[in-house]
JSON list of C-alpha atoms in Angstrom, two decimals:
[
{"chain": "A", "resi": 1, "resn": "MET", "atom": "CA", "xyz": [0.00, 0.00, 0.00]},
{"chain": "A", "resi": 2, "resn": "LYS", "atom": "CA", "xyz": [1.38, 3.41, -1.01]},
{"chain": "A", "resi": 3, "resn": "SER", "atom": "CA", "xyz": [0.22, 7.02, -1.11]},
{"chain": "A", "resi": 4, "resn": "TYR", "atom": "CA", "xyz": [0.06, 8.92, -4.36]},
{"chain": "A", "resi": 5, "resn": "PHE", "atom": "CA", "xyz": [-1.68, 12.26, -4.89]},
{"chain": "A", "resi": 6, "resn": "ASN", "atom": "CA", "xyz": [-2.73, 12.23, -1.21]},
{"chain": "A", "resi": 7, "resn": "ILE", "atom": "CA", "xyz": [-4.63, 8.94, -1.56]},
{"chain": "A", "resi": 8, "resn": "ARG", "atom": "CA", "xyz": [-3.69, 5.65, 0.13]},
{"chain": "A", "resi": 9, "resn": "TYR", "atom": "CA", "xyz": [-3.86, 3.13, -2.72]},
{"chain": "A", "resi": 10, "resn": "GLU", "atom": "CA", "xyz": [-3.66, -0.64, -2.72]},
{"chain": "A", "resi": 11, "resn": "MET", "atom": "CA", "xyz": [-2.63, -1.41, -6.29]},
{"chain": "A", "resi": 12, "resn": "ASP", "atom": "CA", "xyz": [-2.21, -5.18, -5.95]},
{"chain": "A", "resi": 13, "resn": "ARG", "atom": "CA", "xyz": [-5.48, -6.99, -6.70]},
{"chain": "A", "resi": 14, "resn": "GLY", "atom": "CA", "xyz": [-4.50, -10.05, -4.72]},
{"chain": "A", "resi": 15, "resn": "ARG", "atom": "CA", "xyz": [-3.77, -8.00, -1.61]},
{"chain": "A", "resi": 16, "resn": "VAL", "atom": "CA", "xyz": [-7.10, -6.18, -2.02]},
{"chain": "A", "resi": 17, "resn": "HIS", "atom": "CA", "xyz": [-8.98, -9.46, -1.74]},
{"chain": "A", "resi": 18, "resn": "ASP", "atom": "CA", "xyz": [-6.74, -10.79, 1.02]},
{"chain": "A", "resi": 19, "resn": "ALA", "atom": "CA", "xyz": [-7.39, -7.62, 3.03]},
{"chain": "A", "resi": 20, "resn": "ILE", "atom": "CA", "xyz": [-11.16, -8.02, 2.60]},
{"chain": "A", "resi": 21, "resn": "ALA", "atom": "CA", "xyz": [-11.03, -11.64, 3.78]},
{"chain": "A", "resi": 22, "resn": "GLU", "atom": "CA", "xyz": [-8.87, -10.66, 6.76]},
{"chain": "A", "resi": 23, "resn": "GLN", "atom": "CA", "xyz": [-11.14, -7.79, 7.78]},
{"chain": "A", "resi": 24, "resn": "LEU", "atom": "CA", "xyz": [-14.13, -10.14, 7.80]},
{"chain": "A", "resi": 25, "resn": "THR", "atom": "CA", "xyz": [-12.43, -12.27, 10.46]},
{"chain": "A", "resi": 26, "resn": "LYS", "atom": "CA", "xyz": [-12.31, -9.26, 12.80]},
{"chain": "A", "resi": 27, "resn": "PRO", "atom": "CA", "xyz": [-14.98, -7.49, 14.83]},
{"chain": "A", "resi": 28, "resn": "GLY", "atom": "CA", "xyz": [-16.09, -4.13, 13.49]},
{"chain": "A", "resi": 29, "resn": "SER", "atom": "CA", "xyz": [-16.51, -2.88, 9.94]},
{"chain": "A", "resi": 30, "resn": "ASP", "atom": "CA", "xyz": [-14.43, -0.93, 7.46]},
{"chain": "A", "resi": 31, "resn": "TYR", "atom": "CA", "xyz": [-14.69, 0.42, 3.94]},
{"chain": "A", "resi": 32, "resn": "ILE", "atom": "CA", "xyz": [-12.90, 0.64, 0.61]},
{"chain": "A", "resi": 33, "resn": "CYS", "atom": "CA", "xyz": [-13.08, 3.63, -1.72]},
{"chain": "A", "resi": 34, "resn": "VAL", "atom": "CA", "xyz": [-12.96, 3.26, -5.48]},
{"chain": "A", "resi": 35, "resn": "ALA", "atom": "CA", "xyz": [-10.97, 6.33, -6.43]},
{"chain": "A", "resi": 36, "resn": "ASP", "atom": "CA", "xyz": [-11.71, 7.75, -9.86]},
{"chain": "A", "resi": 37, "resn": "GLY", "atom": "CA", "xyz": [-10.74, 11.13, -11.28]},
{"chain": "A", "resi": 38, "resn": "THR", "atom": "CA", "xyz": [-13.52, 12.92, -9.41]},
{"chain": "A", "resi": 39, "resn": "ILE", "atom": "CA", "xyz": [-12.38, 11.57, -6.05]},
{"chain": "A", "resi": 40, "resn": "LEU", "atom": "CA", "xyz": [-8.76, 12.40, -6.90]},
{"chain": "A", "resi": 41, "resn": "THR", "atom": "CA", "xyz": [-9.73, 16.01, -7.62]},
{"chain": "A", "resi": 42, "resn": "VAL", "atom": "CA", "xyz": [-11.94, 16.50, -4.55]},
{"chain": "A", "resi": 43, "resn": "VAL", "atom": "CA", "xyz": [-9.43, 14.83, -2.20]},
{"chain": "A", "resi": 44, "resn": "ASN", "atom": "CA", "xyz": [-6.86, 17.43, -3.19]},
{"chain": "A", "resi": 45, "resn": "LYS", "atom": "CA", "xyz": [-9.26, 20.34, -2.70]},
{"chain": "A", "resi": 46, "resn": "ASP", "atom": "CA", "xyz": [-11.12, 19.30, 0.46]},
{"chain": "A", "resi": 47, "resn": "LYS", "atom": "CA", "xyz": [-9.14, 18.22, 3.54]},
{"chain": "A", "resi": 48, "resn": "ASP", "atom": "CA", "xyz": [-12.19, 16.81, 5.32]},
{"chain": "A", "resi": 49, "resn": "TYR", "atom": "CA", "xyz": [-13.07, 14.63, 2.35]},
{"chain": "A", "resi": 50, "resn": "ARG", "atom": "CA", "xyz": [-9.44, 13.51, 2.11]},
{"chain": "A", "resi": 51, "resn": "GLU", "atom": "CA", "xyz": [-9.68, 12.26, 5.68]},
{"chain": "A", "resi": 52, "resn": "VAL", "atom": "CA", "xyz": [-12.86, 10.37, 4.79]},
{"chain": "A", "resi": 53, "resn": "VAL", "atom": "CA", "xyz": [-11.25, 8.66, 1.77]},
{"chain": "A", "resi": 54, "resn": "ASN", "atom": "CA", "xyz": [-8.11, 7.79, 3.71]},
{"chain": "A", "resi": 55, "resn": "GLY", "atom": "CA", "xyz": [-10.06, 6.80, 6.82]},
{"chain": "A", "resi": 56, "resn": "GLY", "atom": "CA", "xyz": [-11.02, 3.43, 5.36]},
{"chain": "A", "resi": 57, "resn": "MET", "atom": "CA", "xyz": [-8.90, 0.36, 4.62]},
{"chain": "A", "resi": 58, "resn": "PHE", "atom": "CA", "xyz": [-7.49, 1.87, 1.39]},
{"chain": "A", "resi": 59, "resn": "SER", "atom": "CA", "xyz": [-8.61, 2.95, -2.07]},
{"chain": "A", "resi": 60, "resn": "ILE", "atom": "CA", "xyz": [-8.37, 1.01, -5.29]},
{"chain": "A", "resi": 61, "resn": "CYS", "atom": "CA", "xyz": [-7.48, 2.85, -8.48]},
{"chain": "A", "resi": 62, "resn": "ASP", "atom": "CA", "xyz": [-10.49, 3.36, -10.74]},
{"chain": "A", "resi": 63, "resn": "SER", "atom": "CA", "xyz": [-8.71, 5.88, -12.95]},
{"chain": "A", "resi": 64, "resn": "SER", "atom": "CA", "xyz": [-6.82, 4.64, -16.01]},
{"chain": "A", "resi": 65, "resn": "TYR", "atom": "CA", "xyz": [-4.72, 7.81, -15.96]},
{"chain": "A", "resi": 66, "resn": "VAL", "atom": "CA", "xyz": [-3.33, 7.66, -12.41]},
{"chain": "A", "resi": 67, "resn": "PRO", "atom": "CA", "xyz": [-1.12, 4.62, -13.26]},
{"chain": "A", "resi": 68, "resn": "LEU", "atom": "CA", "xyz": [0.25, 6.65, -16.18]},
{"chain": "A", "resi": 69, "resn": "TYR", "atom": "CA", "xyz": [1.03, 9.60, -13.90]},
{"chain": "A", "resi": 70, "resn": "ILE", "atom": "CA", "xyz": [2.73, 7.27, -11.41]},
{"chain": "A", "resi": 71, "resn": "LYS", "atom": "CA", "xyz": [4.81, 5.72, -14.19]},
{"chain": "A", "resi": 72, "resn": "TRP", "atom": "CA", "xyz": [5.89, 9.18, -15.42]},
{"chain": "A", "resi": 73, "resn": "LEU", "atom": "CA", "xyz": [6.78, 10.43, -11.96]},
{"chain": "A", "resi": 74, "resn": "TYR", "atom": "CA", "xyz": [8.10, 7.32, -10.22]},
{"chain": "A", "resi": 75, "resn": "GLY", "atom": "CA", "xyz": [8.83, 4.77, -12.94]},
{"chain": "A", "resi": 76, "resn": "GLU", "atom": "CA", "xyz": [6.51, 2.28, -11.21]},
{"chain": "A", "resi": 77, "resn": "ARG", "atom": "CA", "xyz": [4.03, 0.20, -13.20]},
{"chain": "A", "resi": 78, "resn": "TYR", "atom": "CA", "xyz": [0.51, -0.40, -11.92]},
{"chain": "A", "resi": 79, "resn": "GLY", "atom": "CA", "xyz": [-2.83, -1.22, -13.48]},
{"chain": "A", "resi": 80, "resn": "GLN", "atom": "CA", "xyz": [-6.32, 0.14, -13.06]},
{"chain": "A", "resi": 81, "resn": "TYR", "atom": "CA", "xyz": [-8.77, -1.79, -10.87]},
{"chain": "A", "resi": 82, "resn": "CYS", "atom": "CA", "xyz": [-12.10, -0.11, -11.45]},
{"chain": "A", "resi": 83, "resn": "GLY", "atom": "CA", "xyz": [-15.34, -0.41, -9.50]},
{"chain": "A", "resi": 84, "resn": "SER", "atom": "CA", "xyz": [-17.12, -2.53, -12.09]},
{"chain": "A", "resi": 85, "resn": "GLU", "atom": "CA", "xyz": [-14.23, -5.03, -12.05]},
{"chain": "A", "resi": 86, "resn": "ILE", "atom": "CA", "xyz": [-14.02, -5.54, -8.29]},
{"chain": "A", "resi": 87, "resn": "PHE", "atom": "CA", "xyz": [-17.81, -5.71, -8.24]},
{"chain": "A", "resi": 88, "resn": "LYS", "atom": "CA", "xyz": [-17.87, -8.51, -10.80]},
{"chain": "A", "resi": 89, "resn": "ASP", "atom": "CA", "xyz": [-14.94, -10.33, -9.16]},
{"chain": "A", "resi": 90, "resn": "ILE", "atom": "CA", "xyz": [-16.59, -10.48, -5.75]},
{"chain": "A", "resi": 91, "resn": "VAL", "atom": "CA", "xyz": [-20.13, -11.18, -6.95]},
{"chain": "A", "resi": 92, "resn": "SER", "atom": "CA", "xyz": [-19.06, -13.97, -9.30]},
{"chain": "A", "resi": 93, "resn": "GLY", "atom": "CA", "xyz": [-16.68, -15.39, -6.67]},
{"chain": "A", "resi": 94, "resn": "GLY", "atom": "CA", "xyz": [-19.63, -16.52, -4.56]},
{"chain": "A", "resi": 95, "resn": "LYS", "atom": "CA", "xyz": [-17.70, -16.38, -1.28]},
{"chain": "A", "resi": 96, "resn": "TYR", "atom": "CA", "xyz": [-19.76, -13.81, 0.62]},
{"chain": "A", "resi": 97, "resn": "ARG", "atom": "CA", "xyz": [-23.27, -12.84, 1.51]},
{"chain": "A", "resi": 98, "resn": "MET", "atom": "CA", "xyz": [-23.86, -9.35, 0.11]},
{"chain": "A", "resi": 99, "resn": "ILE", "atom": "CA", "xyz": [-26.33, -6.49, 0.35]},
{"chain": "A", "resi": 100, "resn": "PHE", "atom": "CA", "xyz": [-26.84, -3.87, -2.37]},
{"chain": "A", "resi": 101, "resn": "LEU", "atom": "CA", "xyz": [-27.80, -0.36, -1.24]},
{"chain": "A", "resi": 102, "resn": "GLY", "atom": "CA", "xyz": [-28.61, 2.80, -3.18]},
{"chain": "A", "resi": 103, "resn": "THR", "atom": "CA", "xyz": [-29.87, 4.04, -6.56]},
{"chain": "A", "resi": 104, "resn": "GLN", "atom": "CA", "xyz": [-33.42, 3.59, -7.93]},
{"chain": "A", "resi": 105, "resn": "GLN", "atom": "CA", "xyz": [-35.54, 0.48, -7.54]},
{"chain": "A", "resi": 106, "resn": "ASN", "atom": "CA", "xyz": [-35.78, -0.20, -11.29]},
{"chain": "A", "resi": 107, "resn": "ILE", "atom": "CA", "xyz": [-31.99, -0.30, -11.48]},
{"chain": "A", "resi": 108, "resn": "LEU", "atom": "CA", "xyz": [-31.84, -2.60, -8.44]},
{"chain": "A", "resi": 109, "resn": "ASP", "atom": "CA", "xyz": [-34.41, -4.93, -10.01]},
{"chain": "A", "resi": 110, "resn": "GLY", "atom": "CA", "xyz": [-32.42, -5.16, -13.25]},
{"chain": "A", "resi": 111, "resn": "LEU", "atom": "CA", "xyz": [-29.20, -5.57, -11.27]},
{"chain": "A", "resi": 112, "resn": "LYS", "atom": "CA", "xyz": [-30.58, -8.50, -9.29]},
{"chain": "A", "resi": 113, "resn": "ALA", "atom": "CA", "xyz": [-31.76, -10.29, -12.43]},
{"chain": "A", "resi": 114, "resn": "ASN", "atom": "CA", "xyz": [-28.43, -9.88, -14.22]},
{"chain": "A", "resi": 115, "resn": "LEU", "atom": "CA", "xyz": [-26.20, -10.70, -11.25]},
{"chain": "A", "resi": 116, "resn": "ALA", "atom": "CA", "xyz": [-28.11, -13.95, -10.71]},
{"chain": "A", "resi": 117, "resn": "LYS", "atom": "CA", "xyz": [-26.49, -15.12, -13.96]},
{"chain": "A", "resi": 118, "resn": "LEU", "atom": "CA", "xyz": [-23.06, -14.63, -12.36]},
{"chain": "A", "resi": 119, "resn": "ASN", "atom": "CA", "xyz": [-24.02, -15.98, -8.94]},
{"chain": "A", "resi": 120, "resn": "PRO", "atom": "CA", "xyz": [-27.39, -17.76, -8.44]},
{"chain": "A", "resi": 121, "resn": "GLU", "atom": "CA", "xyz": [-27.26, -17.08, -4.68]},
{"chain": "A", "resi": 122, "resn": "VAL", "atom": "CA", "xyz": [-27.85, -13.39, -5.42]},
{"chain": "A", "resi": 123, "resn": "VAL", "atom": "CA", "xyz": [-31.61, -14.05, -5.69]},
{"chain": "A", "resi": 124, "resn": "ASN", "atom": "CA", "xyz": [-31.66, -14.61, -1.93]},
{"chain": "A", "resi": 125, "resn": "MET", "atom": "CA", "xyz": [-29.81, -11.38, -1.14]},
{"chain": "A", "resi": 126, "resn": "THR", "atom": "CA", "xyz": [-31.16, -7.92, -0.31]},
{"chain": "A", "resi": 127, "resn": "PHE", "atom": "CA", "xyz": [-31.39, -5.06, -2.82]},
{"chain": "A", "resi": 128, "resn": "SER", "atom": "CA", "xyz": [-32.59, -1.94, -1.05]},
{"chain": "A", "resi": 129, "resn": "GLU", "atom": "CA", "xyz": [-33.22, 1.53, -2.43]},
{"chain": "A", "resi": 130, "resn": "LEU", "atom": "CA", "xyz": [-31.95, 4.30, -0.16]},
{"chain": "A", "resi": 131, "resn": "PRO", "atom": "CA", "xyz": [-34.05, 7.47, 0.10]},
{"chain": "A", "resi": 132, "resn": "PHE", "atom": "CA", "xyz": [-32.84, 10.55, -1.75]},
{"chain": "A", "resi": 133, "resn": "ARG", "atom": "CA", "xyz": [-31.57, 12.86, 0.96]},
{"chain": "A", "resi": 134, "resn": "LYS", "atom": "CA", "xyz": [-28.50, 14.72, 2.18]},
{"chain": "A", "resi": 135, "resn": "VAL", "atom": "CA", "xyz": [-25.71, 12.60, 3.59]},
{"chain": "A", "resi": 136, "resn": "ASP", "atom": "CA", "xyz": [-26.24, 13.84, 7.15]},
{"chain": "A", "resi": 137, "resn": "GLU", "atom": "CA", "xyz": [-29.97, 13.01, 7.05]},
{"chain": "A", "resi": 138, "resn": "PHE", "atom": "CA", "xyz": [-29.75, 9.21, 6.75]},
{"chain": "A", "resi": 139, "resn": "ASP", "atom": "CA", "xyz": [-30.85, 6.98, 9.62]},
{"chain": "A", "resi": 140, "resn": "TYR", "atom": "CA", "xyz": [-27.46, 5.30, 9.99]},
{"chain": "A", "resi": 141, "resn": "GLU", "atom": "CA", "xyz": [-28.44, 3.33, 13.07]},
{"chain": "A", "resi": 142, "resn": "GLY", "atom": "CA", "xyz": [-31.50, 1.96, 11.28]},
{"chain": "A", "resi": 143, "resn": "ILE", "atom": "CA", "xyz": [-29.52, 1.08, 8.14]},
{"chain": "A", "resi": 144, "resn": "ALA", "atom": "CA", "xyz": [-26.87, -0.68, 10.25]},
{"chain": "A", "resi": 145, "resn": "ASP", "atom": "CA", "xyz": [-29.60, -2.64, 12.05]},
{"chain": "A", "resi": 146, "resn": "MET", "atom": "CA", "xyz": [-31.00, -3.78, 8.69]},
{"chain": "A", "resi": 147, "resn": "ILE", "atom": "CA", "xyz": [-27.55, -4.91, 7.55]},
{"chain": "A", "resi": 148, "resn": "GLU", "atom": "CA", "xyz": [-26.84, -6.76, 10.81]},
{"chain": "A", "resi": 149, "resn": "LYS", "atom": "CA", "xyz": [-30.16, -8.62, 10.58]},
{"chain": "A", "resi": 150, "resn": "ASP", "atom": "CA", "xyz": [-29.42, -9.51, 6.98]},
{"chain": "A", "resi": 151, "resn": "GLY", "atom": "CA", "xyz": [-26.02, -10.96, 7.89]},
{"chain": "A", "resi": 152, "resn": "ALA", "atom": "CA", "xyz": [-24.30, -9.36, 4.89]},
{"chain": "A", "resi": 153, "resn": "GLU", "atom": "CA", "xyz": [-20.51, -9.45, 4.82]},
{"chain": "A", "resi": 154, "resn": "ILE", "atom": "CA", "xyz": [-20.00, -7.23, 1.77]},
{"chain": "A", "resi": 155, "resn": "ILE", "atom": "CA", "xyz": [-22.06, -4.04, 1.67]},
{"chain": "A", "resi": 156, "resn": "TRP", "atom": "CA", "xyz": [-22.19, -2.48, -1.79]},
{"chain": "A", "resi": 157, "resn": "ILE", "atom": "CA", "xyz": [-22.98, 1.26, -1.82]},
{"chain": "A", "resi": 158, "resn": "ALA", "atom": "CA", "xyz": [-24.01, 3.22, -4.92]},
{"chain": "A", "resi": 159, "resn": "LEU", "atom": "CA", "xyz": [-24.81, 6.85, -4.13]},
{"chain": "A", "resi": 160, "resn": "GLY", "atom": "CA", "xyz": [-22.26, 8.62, -6.34]},
{"chain": "A", "resi": 161, "resn": "ALA", "atom": "CA", "xyz": [-19.05, 10.36, -5.29]},
{"chain": "A", "resi": 162, "resn": "PRO", "atom": "CA", "xyz": [-18.37, 12.17, -3.03]},
{"chain": "A", "resi": 163, "resn": "LYS", "atom": "CA", "xyz": [-21.61, 11.31, -1.21]},
{"chain": "A", "resi": 164, "resn": "GLN", "atom": "CA", "xyz": [-21.07, 7.55, -1.01]},
{"chain": "A", "resi": 165, "resn": "GLU", "atom": "CA", "xyz": [-17.65, 7.82, 0.63]},
{"chain": "A", "resi": 166, "resn": "ILE", "atom": "CA", "xyz": [-18.99, 10.13, 3.34]},
{"chain": "A", "resi": 167, "resn": "PHE", "atom": "CA", "xyz": [-21.97, 7.77, 3.77]},
{"chain": "A", "resi": 168, "resn": "MET", "atom": "CA", "xyz": [-19.63, 4.83, 4.46]},
{"chain": "A", "resi": 169, "resn": "SER", "atom": "CA", "xyz": [-17.61, 6.81, 7.00]},
{"chain": "A", "resi": 170, "resn": "ARG", "atom": "CA", "xyz": [-20.82, 7.75, 8.83]},
{"chain": "A", "resi": 171, "resn": "LEU", "atom": "CA", "xyz": [-22.19, 4.20, 8.74]},
{"chain": "A", "resi": 172, "resn": "LYS", "atom": "CA", "xyz": [-18.97, 2.52, 9.87]},
{"chain": "A", "resi": 173, "resn": "PRO", "atom": "CA", "xyz": [-19.30, 3.22, 13.64]},
{"chain": "A", "resi": 174, "resn": "HIS", "atom": "CA", "xyz": [-22.77, 1.65, 13.67]},
{"chain": "A", "resi": 175, "resn": "LEU", "atom": "CA", "xyz": [-21.77, -1.66, 12.06]},
{"chain": "A", "resi": 176, "resn": "LYS", "atom": "CA", "xyz": [-20.45, -4.64, 13.98]},
{"chain": "A", "resi": 177, "resn": "HIS", "atom": "CA", "xyz": [-19.18, -6.53, 10.94]},
{"chain": "A", "resi": 178, "resn": "GLY", "atom": "CA", "xyz": [-18.60, -6.25, 7.21]},
{"chain": "A", "resi": 179, "resn": "VAL", "atom": "CA", "xyz": [-16.71, -4.46, 4.47]},
{"chain": "A", "resi": 180, "resn": "MET", "atom": "CA", "xyz": [-18.39, -1.60, 2.61]},
{"chain": "A", "resi": 181, "resn": "ILE", "atom": "CA", "xyz": [-17.35, -0.85, -0.97]},
{"chain": "A", "resi": 182, "resn": "ALA", "atom": "CA", "xyz": [-18.62, 2.19, -2.89]},
{"chain": "A", "resi": 183, "resn": "VAL", "atom": "CA", "xyz": [-18.92, 1.30, -6.55]},
{"chain": "A", "resi": 184, "resn": "GLY", "atom": "CA", "xyz": [-20.81, 4.25, -8.03]},
{"chain": "A", "resi": 185, "resn": "ALA", "atom": "CA", "xyz": [-21.83, 3.45, -11.61]},
{"chain": "A", "resi": 186, "resn": "ALA", "atom": "CA", "xyz": [-21.31, -0.33, -11.37]},
{"chain": "A", "resi": 187, "resn": "PHE", "atom": "CA", "xyz": [-24.97, -0.83, -10.43]},
{"chain": "A", "resi": 188, "resn": "LYS", "atom": "CA", "xyz": [-25.97, 0.91, -13.66]},
{"chain": "A", "resi": 189, "resn": "PHE", "atom": "CA", "xyz": [-23.46, -1.05, -15.75]},
{"chain": "A", "resi": 190, "resn": "TYR", "atom": "CA", "xyz": [-24.79, -4.41, -14.59]},
{"chain": "A", "resi": 191, "resn": "SER", "atom": "CA", "xyz": [-28.49, -3.53, -14.37]},
{"chain": "A", "resi": 192, "resn": "GLY", "atom": "CA", "xyz": [-29.11, -3.41, -18.11]},
{"chain": "A", "resi": 193, "resn": "VAL", "atom": "CA", "xyz": [-31.19, -0.29, -17.44]},
{"chain": "A", "resi": 194, "resn": "SER", "atom": "CA", "xyz": [-28.62, 2.44, -17.90]},
{"chain": "A", "resi": 195, "resn": "SER", "atom": "CA", "xyz": [-25.20, 3.09, -19.49]},
{"chain": "A", "resi": 196, "resn": "ASN", "atom": "CA", "xyz": [-22.95, 0.12, -20.16]},
{"chain": "A", "resi": 197, "resn": "ARG", "atom": "CA", "xyz": [-19.23, 0.42, -19.60]},
{"chain": "A", "resi": 198, "resn": "ALA", "atom": "CA", "xyz": [-17.07, 1.50, -22.52]},
{"chain": "A", "resi": 199, "resn": "PRO", "atom": "CA", "xyz": [-15.78, -1.19, -24.93]},
{"chain": "A", "resi": 200, "resn": "ARG", "atom": "CA", "xyz": [-12.55, -2.83, -23.85]},
{"chain": "A", "resi": 201, "resn": "TRP", "atom": "CA", "xyz": [-10.53, -1.13, -26.60]},
{"chain": "A", "resi": 202, "resn": "MET", "atom": "CA", "xyz": [-11.59, 2.29, -25.30]},
{"chain": "A", "resi": 203, "resn": "VAL", "atom": "CA", "xyz": [-10.66, 1.31, -21.74]},
{"chain": "A", "resi": 204, "resn": "ARG", "atom": "CA", "xyz": [-7.30, -0.09, -22.90]},
{"chain": "A", "resi": 205, "resn": "HIS", "atom": "CA", "xyz": [-6.44, 3.12, -24.76]},
{"chain": "A", "resi": 206, "resn": "HIS", "atom": "CA", "xyz": [-7.64, 5.43, -21.96]},
{"chain": "A", "resi": 207, "resn": "PHE", "atom": "CA", "xyz": [-10.67, 6.72, -23.87]},
{"chain": "A", "resi": 208, "resn": "GLU", "atom": "CA", "xyz": [-13.36, 5.57, -21.43]},
{"chain": "A", "resi": 209, "resn": "PHE", "atom": "CA", "xyz": [-14.02, 9.21, -20.53]},
{"chain": "A", "resi": 210, "resn": "VAL", "atom": "CA", "xyz": [-15.18, 9.80, -24.14]},
{"chain": "A", "resi": 211, "resn": "HIS", "atom": "CA", "xyz": [-17.74, 7.01, -23.81]},
{"chain": "A", "resi": 212, "resn": "ARG", "atom": "CA", "xyz": [-19.02, 8.47, -20.54]},
{"chain": "A", "resi": 213, "resn": "ILE", "atom": "CA", "xyz": [-19.28, 11.96, -22.05]},
{"chain": "A", "resi": 214, "resn": "LEU", "atom": "CA", "xyz": [-21.38, 10.60, -24.91]},
{"chain": "A", "resi": 215, "resn": "LYS", "atom": "CA", "xyz": [-23.68, 8.79, -22.45]},
{"chain": "A", "resi": 216, "resn": "GLU", "atom": "CA", "xyz": [-24.00, 11.61, -19.87]},
{"chain": "A", "resi": 217, "resn": "PRO", "atom": "CA", "xyz": [-22.66, 14.79, -21.53]},
{"chain": "A", "resi": 218, "resn": "LYS", "atom": "CA", "xyz": [-23.79, 17.37, -18.97]},
{"chain": "A", "resi": 219, "resn": "LYS", "atom": "CA", "xyz": [-22.54, 15.46, -15.93]},
{"chain": "A", "resi": 220, "resn": "GLN", "atom": "CA", "xyz": [-19.32, 14.14, -17.42]},
{"chain": "A", "resi": 221, "resn": "LEU", "atom": "CA", "xyz": [-18.22, 17.34, -19.16]},
{"chain": "A", "resi": 222, "resn": "LYS", "atom": "CA", "xyz": [-18.44, 19.14, -15.84]},
{"chain": "A", "resi": 223, "resn": "ARG", "atom": "CA", "xyz": [-16.33, 16.45, -14.17]},
{"chain": "A", "resi": 224, "resn": "CYS", "atom": "CA", "xyz": [-13.77, 16.31, -16.96]},
{"chain": "A", "resi": 225, "resn": "SER", "atom": "CA", "xyz": [-13.33, 20.09, -17.07]},
{"chain": "A", "resi": 226, "resn": "MET", "atom": "CA", "xyz": [-12.77, 20.12, -13.31]},
{"chain": "A", "resi": 227, "resn": "MET", "atom": "CA", "xyz": [-10.07, 17.45, -13.63]},
{"chain": "A", "resi": 228, "resn": "VAL", "atom": "CA", "xyz": [-8.36, 19.13, -16.58]},
{"chain": "A", "resi": 229, "resn": "PHE", "atom": "CA", "xyz": [-8.05, 22.43, -14.73]},
{"chain": "A", "resi": 230, "resn": "THR", "atom": "CA", "xyz": [-6.71, 20.84, -11.53]},
{"chain": "A", "resi": 231, "resn": "LEU", "atom": "CA", "xyz": [-4.35, 18.29, -13.13]},
{"chain": "A", "resi": 232, "resn": "PRO", "atom": "CA", "xyz": [-1.28, 20.54, -13.63]},
{"chain": "A", "resi": 233, "resn": "LYS", "atom": "CA", "xyz": [-1.31, 21.51, -9.96]},
{"chain": "A", "resi": 234, "resn": "LEU", "atom": "CA", "xyz": [-1.75, 17.89, -8.86]},
{"chain": "A", "resi": 235, "resn": "LEU", "atom": "CA", "xyz": [1.22, 16.75, -10.94]},
{"chain": "A", "resi": 236, "resn": "TRP", "atom": "CA", "xyz": [3.38, 19.61, -9.70]},
{"chain": "A", "resi": 237, "resn": "GLN", "atom": "CA", "xyz": [2.51, 18.88, -6.06]},
{"chain": "A", "resi": 238, "resn": "GLU", "atom": "CA", "xyz": [3.21, 15.16, -6.45]},
{"chain": "A", "resi": 239, "resn": "ARG", "atom": "CA", "xyz": [6.53, 15.89, -8.14]},
{"chain": "A", "resi": 240, "resn": "LYS", "atom": "CA", "xyz": [7.42, 18.17, -5.23]},
{"chain": "A", "resi": 241, "resn": "ARG", "atom": "CA", "xyz": [6.44, 15.47, -2.68]},
{"chain": "A", "resi": 242, "resn": "LYS", "atom": "CA", "xyz": [8.66, 12.99, -4.50]},
{"chain": "A", "resi": 243, "resn": "LYS", "atom": "CA", "xyz": [11.59, 15.41, -4.42]},
{"chain": "A", "resi": 244, "resn": "ASP", "atom": "CA", "xyz": [11.05, 16.21, -0.72]},
{"chain": "A", "resi": 245, "resn": "ASN", "atom": "CA", "xyz": [10.89, 12.51, 0.17]},
{"chain": "A", "resi": 246, "resn": "MET", "atom": "CA", "xyz": [14.13, 11.85, -1.69]},
{"chain": "A", "resi": 247, "resn": "ASN", "atom": "CA", "xyz": [15.86, 14.64, 0.26]},
{"chain": "A", "resi": 248, "resn": "ASN", "atom": "CA", "xyz": [14.65, 13.40, 3.67]}
]
């Protein structure tokens, strides 16, 4: 596990899954953030949100560009591990009881039907729509009670960043067991109701953002413009951190 751009990343997929299994042997709960470009930008603008993101077990790297930046700056090679991939890996693995929280009911219904093809046990698991409200207005004690009664080990959260990360940090003290993972758009990808993920060739050549812009132009153009304007500063700050660490 290493820190880049003020985020604690676990870049090794095997260690991600080992850490989940280990956490589930312990009392108490924890959470994993799936850090895309939006999270990267907000973390470096908002100290409180940075503490939320780094207050969990670690983040996995959802951005295809961050590994490129790390290679340019440090000469280290890593791959992307996006939310839709860890979601599919864990669901299809069939090792854990899971609960799926967030988004609209029609998306949850489509998600349940499609995930049952990957893991038939999903039909006996809970898919619950969370009410649309501000992050500080949720009944965290009540949600934790529902999860405890369900017996879920993996708690999937889809509320969109940065809301879902704050939600997990607020829910954590109320849970006695489990690992929460915020996967954002993965529910939509696997529901068959909304946007599918970009074709593999677009992902491989770092053009997934183009696919997302075409699917949700208003939302994604705003996010992309924010990242473009903040990127030079982020790279300069990380280069400075590298230089300072080498001198210490």
